[in-house]
XYZ file of C-alpha atoms in Angstrom:
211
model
C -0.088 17.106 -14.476
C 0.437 20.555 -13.610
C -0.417 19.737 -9.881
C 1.786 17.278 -10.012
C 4.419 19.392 -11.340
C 3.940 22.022 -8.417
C 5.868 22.064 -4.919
C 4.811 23.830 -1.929
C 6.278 25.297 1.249
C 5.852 22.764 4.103
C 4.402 25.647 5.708
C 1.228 25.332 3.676
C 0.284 21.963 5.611
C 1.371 22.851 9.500
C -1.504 22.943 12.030
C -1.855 26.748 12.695
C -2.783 26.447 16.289
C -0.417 24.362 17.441
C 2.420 26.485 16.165
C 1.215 28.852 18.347
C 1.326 26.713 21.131
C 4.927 25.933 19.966
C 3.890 22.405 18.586
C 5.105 21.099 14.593
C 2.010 19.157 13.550
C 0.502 18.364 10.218
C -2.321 19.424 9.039
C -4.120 16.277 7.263
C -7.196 18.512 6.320
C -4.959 20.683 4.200
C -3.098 18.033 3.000
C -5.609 16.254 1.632
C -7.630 19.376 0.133
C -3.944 19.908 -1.560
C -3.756 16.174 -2.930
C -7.326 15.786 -3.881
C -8.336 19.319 -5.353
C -5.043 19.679 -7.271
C -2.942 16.571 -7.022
C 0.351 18.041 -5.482
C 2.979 15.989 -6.060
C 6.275 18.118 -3.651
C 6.519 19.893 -0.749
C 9.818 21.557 0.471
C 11.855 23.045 3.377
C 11.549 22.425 7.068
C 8.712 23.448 9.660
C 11.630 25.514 11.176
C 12.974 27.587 8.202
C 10.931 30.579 9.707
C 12.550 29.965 12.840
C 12.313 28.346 16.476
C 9.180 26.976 17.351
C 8.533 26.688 20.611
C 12.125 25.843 22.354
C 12.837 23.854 19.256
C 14.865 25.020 16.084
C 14.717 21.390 13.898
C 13.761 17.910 13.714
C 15.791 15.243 14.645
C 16.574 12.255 12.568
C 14.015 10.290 14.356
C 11.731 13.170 14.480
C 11.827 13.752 10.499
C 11.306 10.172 9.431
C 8.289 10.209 11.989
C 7.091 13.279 10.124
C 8.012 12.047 6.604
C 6.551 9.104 6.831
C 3.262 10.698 8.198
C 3.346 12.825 5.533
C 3.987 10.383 2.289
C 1.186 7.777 3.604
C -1.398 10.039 4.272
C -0.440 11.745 0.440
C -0.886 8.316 -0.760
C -3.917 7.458 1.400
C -5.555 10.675 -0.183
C -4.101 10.807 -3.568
C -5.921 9.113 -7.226
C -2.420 8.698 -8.448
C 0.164 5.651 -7.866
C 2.887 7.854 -8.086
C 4.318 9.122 -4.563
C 4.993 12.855 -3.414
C 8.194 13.851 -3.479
C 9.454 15.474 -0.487
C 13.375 18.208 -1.241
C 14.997 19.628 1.575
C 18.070 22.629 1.722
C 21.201 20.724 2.789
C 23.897 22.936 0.878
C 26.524 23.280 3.742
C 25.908 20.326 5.158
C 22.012 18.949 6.233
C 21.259 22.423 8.194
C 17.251 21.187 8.408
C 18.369 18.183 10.365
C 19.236 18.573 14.386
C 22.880 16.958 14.798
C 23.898 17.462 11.392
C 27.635 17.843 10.607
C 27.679 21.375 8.997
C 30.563 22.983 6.541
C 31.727 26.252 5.494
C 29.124 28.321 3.091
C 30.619 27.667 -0.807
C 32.318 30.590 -0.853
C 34.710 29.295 1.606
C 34.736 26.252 0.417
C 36.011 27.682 -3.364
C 39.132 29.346 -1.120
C 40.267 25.707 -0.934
C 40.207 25.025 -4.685
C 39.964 21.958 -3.951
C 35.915 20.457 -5.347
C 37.165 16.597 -4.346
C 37.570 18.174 -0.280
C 34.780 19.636 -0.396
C 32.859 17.145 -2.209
C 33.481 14.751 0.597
C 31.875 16.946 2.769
C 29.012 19.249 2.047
C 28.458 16.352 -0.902
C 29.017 12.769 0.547
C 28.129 13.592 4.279
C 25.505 16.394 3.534
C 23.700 13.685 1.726
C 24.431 10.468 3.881
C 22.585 13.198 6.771
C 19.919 14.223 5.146
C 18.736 10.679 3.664
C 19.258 9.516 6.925
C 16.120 11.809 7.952
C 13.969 10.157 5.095
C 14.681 12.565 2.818
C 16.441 11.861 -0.720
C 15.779 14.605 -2.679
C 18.760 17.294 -1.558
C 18.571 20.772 -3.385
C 22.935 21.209 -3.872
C 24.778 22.357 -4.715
C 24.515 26.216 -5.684
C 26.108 26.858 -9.040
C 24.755 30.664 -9.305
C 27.768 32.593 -10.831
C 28.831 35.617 -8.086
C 28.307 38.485 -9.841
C 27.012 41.244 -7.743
C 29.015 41.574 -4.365
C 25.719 43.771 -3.246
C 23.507 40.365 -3.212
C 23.003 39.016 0.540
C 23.281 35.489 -0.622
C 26.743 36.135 -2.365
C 28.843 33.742 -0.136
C 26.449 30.675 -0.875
C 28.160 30.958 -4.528
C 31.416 29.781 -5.444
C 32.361 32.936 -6.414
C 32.699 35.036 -9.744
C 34.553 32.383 -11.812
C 32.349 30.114 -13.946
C 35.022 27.567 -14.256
C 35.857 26.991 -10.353
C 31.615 27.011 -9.998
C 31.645 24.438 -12.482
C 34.081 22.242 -11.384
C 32.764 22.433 -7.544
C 29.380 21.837 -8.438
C 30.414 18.587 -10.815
C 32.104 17.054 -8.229
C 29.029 17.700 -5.212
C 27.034 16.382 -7.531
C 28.624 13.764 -8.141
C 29.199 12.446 -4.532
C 25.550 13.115 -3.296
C 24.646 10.827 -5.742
C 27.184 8.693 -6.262
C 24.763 6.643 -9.623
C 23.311 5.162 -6.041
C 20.042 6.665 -5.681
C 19.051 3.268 -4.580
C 21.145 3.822 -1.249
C 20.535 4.933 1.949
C 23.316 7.364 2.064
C 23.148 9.240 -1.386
C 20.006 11.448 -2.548
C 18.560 13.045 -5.647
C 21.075 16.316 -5.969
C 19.558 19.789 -7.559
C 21.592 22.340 -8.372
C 20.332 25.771 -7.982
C 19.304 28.727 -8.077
C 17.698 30.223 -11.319
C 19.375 31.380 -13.767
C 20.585 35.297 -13.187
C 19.317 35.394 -9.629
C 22.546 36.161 -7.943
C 23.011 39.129 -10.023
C 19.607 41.599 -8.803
C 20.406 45.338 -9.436
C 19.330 46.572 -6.177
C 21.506 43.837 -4.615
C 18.649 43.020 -2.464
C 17.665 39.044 -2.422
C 14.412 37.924 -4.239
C 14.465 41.026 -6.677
C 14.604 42.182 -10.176
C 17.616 40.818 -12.453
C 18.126 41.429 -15.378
């Protein structure tokens, strides 16, 4: 259960020396030491989060299901359990991961409208018609982290300082990625993030001490 309660970085499962040929391949060996050793049950995040690789900076829709797909029948091919991996991608703003993508303001301009149902038929209804689209239905949005220090480096994917404007942005994302039609091909799983406290480090530095 615990294994099946962890996620990894799709980074963890990329063939090593074909990134440095400037190829995205899997790596089925690790894959399957992952599912068999400790029954993984997520991975997350794109191949290109760290960056271009090669003269390429994302998948294509065609190019993710290919990958996807790969992915989740080799999981199951490998794996003791009948339940499937789950596979979450970053599509606040719009499906970023995915080449072609419409993209939208960052949240914080988005909270300038005051208006969550505008927005929400963006970065909500089209971010997650784009990223299922790619074979993905499991969308981490919208970010409901509070603004609090103006230091942090992440402070305009907030909705700024007011709990009550977050609140009522993030209801209605959520409520238009998902639409009570997780059944669809155009709506995903939504997850609001981040944890608790972690726009607010001291240093104002990202990924550091809050408290």
């Amino acid at each position: 259960k615990i294994g099946q309660m962890t996620q990894l970085d799709v980074s963890t499962l990329l063939n090593q020396t074909d990134l440095n040929n400037g190829i995205v391949s899997l790596n089925e060996t690790a894959l399957e030491y992952g599912i068999k050793n400790y029954g993984i049950g997520s991975y997350l995040n794109s191949p290109f989060a760290g960056g271009k690789v090669g003269s390429k900076s994302g998948f294509t829709v065609s190019e993710w299901i290919d990958f996807i797909t790969q992915l989740k029948t080799l999981a199951k091919e490998f794996s003791n359990s009948s339940l499937p991996i789950i596979y979450g991608l970053d599509s606040v703003h719009g499906a970023n991961y995915v080449y072609g993508a419409t993209m939208f303001p960052h949240n914080i301009g988005c909270a300038a409208t005051f208006d969550p149902e505008l927005v929400a038929n963006g970065s909500g209804t089209i971010g997650a018609k784009d990223t299922r689209l790619a074979g993905i239905s499991w969308q981490f949005s919208p970010v409901i982290g509070i603004g609090v220090n103006p230091l942090w480096s992440r402070f305009y994917e907030t909705f700024g300082e007011d709990p009550y404007v977050a609140s009522q942005f993030g209801s209605a994302i959520v409520s238009n990625i998902e639409n009570n039609q997780l059944n669809s091909q155009q709506h995903c799983s939504s997850c609001c993030k981040h944890f608790f406290g972690y726009p607010d480090p001291k240093s104002g530095k990202d990924r550091t001490d809050a408290w």
